[in-house]
């Protein structure tokens, strides 16, 4: 760690020490990286646009695994997994990441990784859907046609997200949409989603109707973005002997 970086950490620590008598809801942590200027994601959600930064944490974060990823152009991403007690947070915990510079060739490759993919808008490969900046990414502005029908009609439609990378995109519980037939145009507003990680994210659609077996279809989000459509027809099968 350089002397300059140590001074920055010390300065931030002193700021936090002044506020050590904060109430229980004021739980803070300081994010520091070498070099500074990194964007930080907590459990897949952006929490700091640039380091150094002070973030507030909720009680739900106490003594739970916190997965923080530090990203900076030209440097290898650094993931820090830590668990902090209430005492740590009230004292002003410091989370530090040392980031290694990419070799020149690797840095150029990282910047151009999706340049030749015409399905990804320029500069949007790693743009992440976030509650902090809703609608800020091209992904959120890409309109997808959703269409589902069944025979017989009137089946209830449920939706959930299945992620192979829950540190960035969380799995969700089932959400009721409506009954078949269903047609709507809307975008993917899945928190933490990027064009890069969307290949590892699936949307599951389940239809359910009394007297018939439930049916499930799964759709890869990256493919749905390319096709600008997510649709399916469900031929329901009776469950009774009649």
Short mmCIF file of C-alpha atoms in Angstrom, two decimals:
data_model
loop_
_atom_site.label_atom_id
_atom_site.label_comp_id
_atom_site.label_asym_id
_atom_site.label_seq_id
_atom_site.Cartn_x
_atom_site.Cartn_y
_atom_site.Cartn_z
CA UNK A 1 0.00 0.00 0.00
CA UNK A 2 1.44 3.40 -0.92
CA UNK A 3 1.93 6.23 1.62
CA UNK A 4 -0.66 8.29 -0.24
CA UNK A 5 -3.21 5.49 0.00
CA UNK A 6 -2.45 4.98 3.70
CA UNK A 7 -3.11 8.68 4.34
CA UNK A 8 -6.45 8.48 2.55
CA UNK A 9 -7.47 5.47 4.63
CA UNK A 10 -6.33 7.18 7.82
CA UNK A 11 -8.29 10.32 6.94
CA UNK A 12 -11.46 8.34 6.31
CA UNK A 13 -10.94 6.37 9.52
CA UNK A 14 -10.72 9.61 11.50
CA UNK A 15 -13.96 10.85 9.92
CA UNK A 16 -15.67 7.63 10.96
CA UNK A 17 -14.17 7.78 14.46
CA UNK A 18 -15.81 11.16 15.03
CA UNK A 19 -19.19 9.55 14.36
CA UNK A 20 -18.58 6.46 16.48
CA UNK A 21 -21.53 7.35 18.70
CA UNK A 22 -24.06 6.92 15.90
CA UNK A 23 -27.33 5.15 16.55
CA UNK A 24 -27.82 1.47 15.74
CA UNK A 25 -29.25 2.26 12.34
CA UNK A 26 -26.16 4.22 11.30
CA UNK A 27 -23.84 1.39 10.36
CA UNK A 28 -21.09 2.44 7.99
CA UNK A 29 -18.18 0.93 6.09
CA UNK A 30 -15.44 2.61 4.10
CA UNK A 31 -14.49 1.23 0.68
CA UNK A 32 -10.90 1.83 -0.38
CA UNK A 33 -9.05 0.53 -3.42
CA UNK A 34 -5.53 0.74 -4.75
CA UNK A 35 -5.67 2.39 -7.22
CA UNK A 36 -8.65 4.53 -6.26
CA UNK A 37 -11.50 5.30 -8.65
CA UNK A 38 -13.05 1.81 -8.67
CA UNK A 39 -16.76 1.11 -8.94
CA UNK A 40 -17.98 -1.20 -6.18
CA UNK A 41 -20.83 -3.73 -6.23
CA UNK A 42 -22.27 -5.29 -3.08
CA UNK A 43 -23.90 -8.67 -3.70
CA UNK A 44 -24.28 -7.67 -7.36
CA UNK A 45 -25.73 -4.19 -6.72
CA UNK A 46 -23.73 -1.00 -7.24
CA UNK A 47 -23.03 0.79 -3.94
CA UNK A 48 -20.24 3.19 -4.91
CA UNK A 49 -19.52 4.90 -8.20
CA UNK A 50 -15.90 5.55 -7.28
CA UNK A 51 -13.55 4.79 -4.39
CA UNK A 52 -12.79 5.87 -1.75
CA UNK A 53 -16.39 5.94 -0.51
CA UNK A 54 -18.41 5.55 2.67
CA UNK A 55 -21.53 3.41 2.46
CA UNK A 56 -24.39 2.79 4.86
CA UNK A 57 -25.33 -0.79 5.64
CA UNK A 58 -28.56 -2.16 7.10
CA UNK A 59 -28.97 -4.50 10.06
CA UNK A 60 -29.59 -7.29 7.55
CA UNK A 61 -25.91 -7.07 6.57
CA UNK A 62 -24.59 -7.71 10.08
CA UNK A 63 -22.55 -10.94 10.33
CA UNK A 64 -23.63 -11.99 6.84
CA UNK A 65 -21.30 -12.73 3.96
CA UNK A 66 -20.84 -9.53 1.97
CA UNK A 67 -19.55 -10.07 -1.57
CA UNK A 68 -17.95 -6.87 -2.85
CA UNK A 69 -16.55 -6.56 -6.36
CA UNK A 70 -14.22 -3.69 -7.26
CA UNK A 71 -14.12 -2.80 -10.99
CA UNK A 72 -11.83 -0.35 -12.73
CA UNK A 73 -10.97 -0.09 -16.43
CA UNK A 74 -7.51 -1.48 -17.15
CA UNK A 75 -7.39 -3.50 -13.91
CA UNK A 76 -8.45 -6.99 -12.94
CA UNK A 77 -11.70 -7.04 -11.01
CA UNK A 78 -11.15 -7.77 -7.32
CA UNK A 79 -13.73 -9.63 -5.22
CA UNK A 80 -13.64 -9.27 -1.43
CA UNK A 81 -15.82 -11.52 0.72
CA UNK A 82 -16.15 -10.41 4.31
CA UNK A 83 -18.44 -10.64 7.32
CA UNK A 84 -18.76 -7.69 9.69
CA UNK A 85 -20.18 -7.49 13.19
CA UNK A 86 -22.28 -4.63 14.49
CA UNK A 87 -19.26 -3.54 16.53
CA UNK A 88 -17.10 -3.45 13.39
CA UNK A 89 -19.64 -1.32 11.54
CA UNK A 90 -20.19 1.12 14.40
CA UNK A 91 -16.44 1.65 14.66
CA UNK A 92 -16.26 2.31 10.94
CA UNK A 93 -15.02 -0.79 9.15
CA UNK A 94 -12.61 -0.36 6.25
CA UNK A 95 -12.82 -2.75 3.30
CA UNK A 96 -9.71 -2.60 1.14
CA UNK A 97 -8.98 -4.06 -2.30
CA UNK A 98 -5.63 -4.16 -4.09
CA UNK A 99 -6.25 -4.33 -7.83
CA UNK A 100 -3.67 -5.63 -10.28
CA UNK A 101 -3.15 -3.79 -13.55
CA UNK A 102 -4.00 -5.77 -16.65
CA UNK A 103 -1.20 -6.32 -19.18
CA UNK A 104 -1.57 -3.89 -22.07
CA UNK A 105 -2.84 -6.54 -24.48
CA UNK A 106 -5.32 -7.86 -21.93
CA UNK A 107 -6.57 -4.34 -21.19
CA UNK A 108 -7.20 -3.71 -24.88
CA UNK A 109 -8.99 -7.05 -25.17
CA UNK A 110 -11.14 -6.27 -22.13
CA UNK A 111 -12.24 -2.97 -23.69
CA UNK A 112 -13.04 -4.59 -27.04
CA UNK A 113 -14.48 -7.85 -25.78
CA UNK A 114 -17.95 -7.24 -27.23
CA UNK A 115 -17.07 -4.67 -29.87
CA UNK A 116 -17.82 -7.05 -32.74
CA UNK A 117 -21.13 -8.29 -31.33
CA UNK A 118 -23.79 -6.29 -33.19
CA UNK A 119 -26.46 -7.32 -30.68
CA UNK A 120 -24.82 -5.34 -27.86
CA UNK A 121 -25.04 -1.53 -28.01
CA UNK A 122 -21.61 0.09 -27.93
CA UNK A 123 -20.25 0.52 -24.43
CA UNK A 124 -23.12 -1.40 -22.82
CA UNK A 125 -21.62 -4.87 -22.34
CA UNK A 126 -21.06 -4.32 -18.61
CA UNK A 127 -23.68 -1.63 -17.92
CA UNK A 128 -25.59 -2.92 -14.91
CA UNK A 129 -29.27 -2.56 -14.04
CA UNK A 130 -29.45 -0.76 -10.69
CA UNK A 131 -32.07 0.70 -8.39
CA UNK A 132 -29.79 3.74 -7.99
CA UNK A 133 -30.12 4.66 -11.67
CA UNK A 134 -33.34 3.10 -12.99
CA UNK A 135 -33.66 3.10 -16.77
CA UNK A 136 -30.04 4.18 -17.22
CA UNK A 137 -28.94 1.19 -19.33
CA UNK A 138 -29.75 0.30 -22.93
CA UNK A 139 -30.95 -3.07 -21.66
CA UNK A 140 -33.73 -1.40 -19.67
CA UNK A 141 -34.69 0.62 -22.73
CA UNK A 142 -34.86 -2.45 -24.97
CA UNK A 143 -38.51 -3.41 -25.35
CA UNK A 144 -39.28 -7.14 -25.25
CA UNK A 145 -42.53 -8.70 -26.44
CA UNK A 146 -43.99 -11.03 -23.82
CA UNK A 147 -46.66 -13.42 -25.07
CA UNK A 148 -48.05 -16.57 -23.45
CA UNK A 149 -51.16 -18.59 -24.20
CA UNK A 150 -52.56 -21.96 -23.22
CA UNK A 151 -55.17 -24.52 -24.16
CA UNK A 152 -57.47 -24.30 -22.30
CA UNK A 153 -57.13 -20.60 -21.57
CA UNK A 154 -57.47 -18.97 -18.17
CA UNK A 155 -54.34 -20.54 -16.67
CA UNK A 156 -52.49 -18.49 -14.05
CA UNK A 157 -49.02 -17.33 -15.12
CA UNK A 158 -46.10 -17.10 -12.68
CA UNK A 159 -42.67 -15.61 -13.30
CA UNK A 160 -39.30 -15.94 -11.55
CA UNK A 161 -35.60 -15.34 -12.20
CA UNK A 162 -33.07 -18.20 -12.04
CA UNK A 163 -29.43 -17.11 -11.94
CA UNK A 164 -26.23 -19.13 -12.24
CA UNK A 165 -24.38 -16.17 -10.71
CA UNK A 166 -26.40 -15.11 -7.64
CA UNK A 167 -23.59 -12.83 -6.45
CA UNK A 168 -24.50 -10.50 -9.33
CA UNK A 169 -28.09 -11.42 -10.20
CA UNK A 170 -30.24 -12.82 -7.43
CA UNK A 171 -32.75 -15.64 -7.77
CA UNK A 172 -36.30 -14.49 -7.12
CA UNK A 173 -39.48 -16.04 -5.79
CA UNK A 174 -42.45 -16.67 -8.04
CA UNK A 175 -44.47 -13.59 -8.98
CA UNK A 176 -48.01 -13.83 -10.30
CA UNK A 177 -48.50 -12.01 -13.61
CA UNK A 178 -52.03 -12.66 -14.92
CA UNK A 179 -53.98 -15.40 -16.72
CA UNK A 180 -53.64 -16.64 -20.28
CA UNK A 181 -53.72 -15.24 -22.86
CA UNK A 182 -51.12 -12.65 -21.89
CA UNK A 183 -49.41 -10.16 -24.19
CA UNK A 184 -47.37 -7.14 -23.17
CA UNK A 185 -44.29 -5.20 -24.22
CA UNK A 186 -41.81 -4.38 -21.48
CA UNK A 187 -38.09 -4.46 -20.75
CA UNK A 188 -35.94 -6.56 -18.44
CA UNK A 189 -35.48 -4.64 -15.19
CA UNK A 190 -33.70 -7.47 -13.38
CA UNK A 191 -31.41 -5.96 -10.75
CA UNK A 192 -27.70 -6.61 -11.37
CA UNK A 193 -28.24 -7.75 -14.97
CA UNK A 194 -25.75 -6.90 -17.73
CA UNK A 195 -25.42 -8.02 -21.34
CA UNK A 196 -22.37 -9.99 -20.22
CA UNK A 197 -23.99 -11.95 -17.39
CA UNK A 198 -27.41 -12.30 -19.03
CA UNK A 199 -26.16 -15.51 -20.68
CA UNK A 200 -26.23 -17.06 -17.20
CA UNK A 201 -29.71 -15.85 -16.29
CA UNK A 202 -32.98 -17.62 -17.07
CA UNK A 203 -36.58 -16.50 -16.81
CA UNK A 204 -38.93 -19.29 -15.72
CA UNK A 205 -42.59 -19.12 -16.71
CA UNK A 206 -45.05 -21.46 -14.99
CA UNK A 207 -48.72 -21.85 -15.90
CA UNK A 208 -51.19 -23.40 -13.47
CA UNK A 209 -54.87 -24.26 -13.81
CA UNK A 210 -57.09 -26.30 -11.51
CA UNK A 211 -57.60 -29.81 -12.88
CA UNK A 212 -54.47 -29.63 -15.04
CA UNK A 213 -50.79 -30.37 -14.46
CA UNK A 214 -48.54 -27.35 -13.99
CA UNK A 215 -46.23 -26.64 -16.92
CA UNK A 216 -42.92 -24.78 -16.91
CA UNK A 217 -40.82 -23.25 -19.68
CA UNK A 218 -37.47 -21.51 -19.23
CA UNK A 219 -36.00 -18.77 -21.41
CA UNK A 220 -32.40 -17.58 -21.57
CA UNK A 221 -32.34 -13.81 -21.02
CA UNK A 222 -29.48 -13.19 -23.50
CA UNK A 223 -31.37 -15.01 -26.25
CA UNK A 224 -34.56 -13.14 -25.39
CA UNK A 225 -32.69 -9.83 -25.70
CA UNK A 226 -31.38 -10.82 -29.13
CA UNK A 227 -34.82 -11.91 -30.32
CA UNK A 228 -36.61 -9.10 -28.45
CA UNK A 229 -39.27 -11.61 -27.55
CA UNK A 230 -40.15 -14.13 -24.87
CA UNK A 231 -43.17 -16.25 -25.74
CA UNK A 232 -44.67 -19.71 -25.46
CA UNK A 233 -47.78 -21.85 -25.83
CA UNK A 234 -48.78 -24.37 -23.16
CA UNK A 235 -50.87 -27.44 -24.03
CA UNK A 236 -52.30 -28.28 -20.61
CA UNK A 237 -52.80 -31.93 -19.62
CA UNK A 238 -55.74 -32.91 -17.33
CA UNK A 239 -54.76 -34.51 -14.04
CA UNK A 240 -58.06 -36.31 -13.37
CA UNK A 241 -58.99 -39.68 -14.81
CA UNK A 242 -61.93 -38.22 -16.71
#
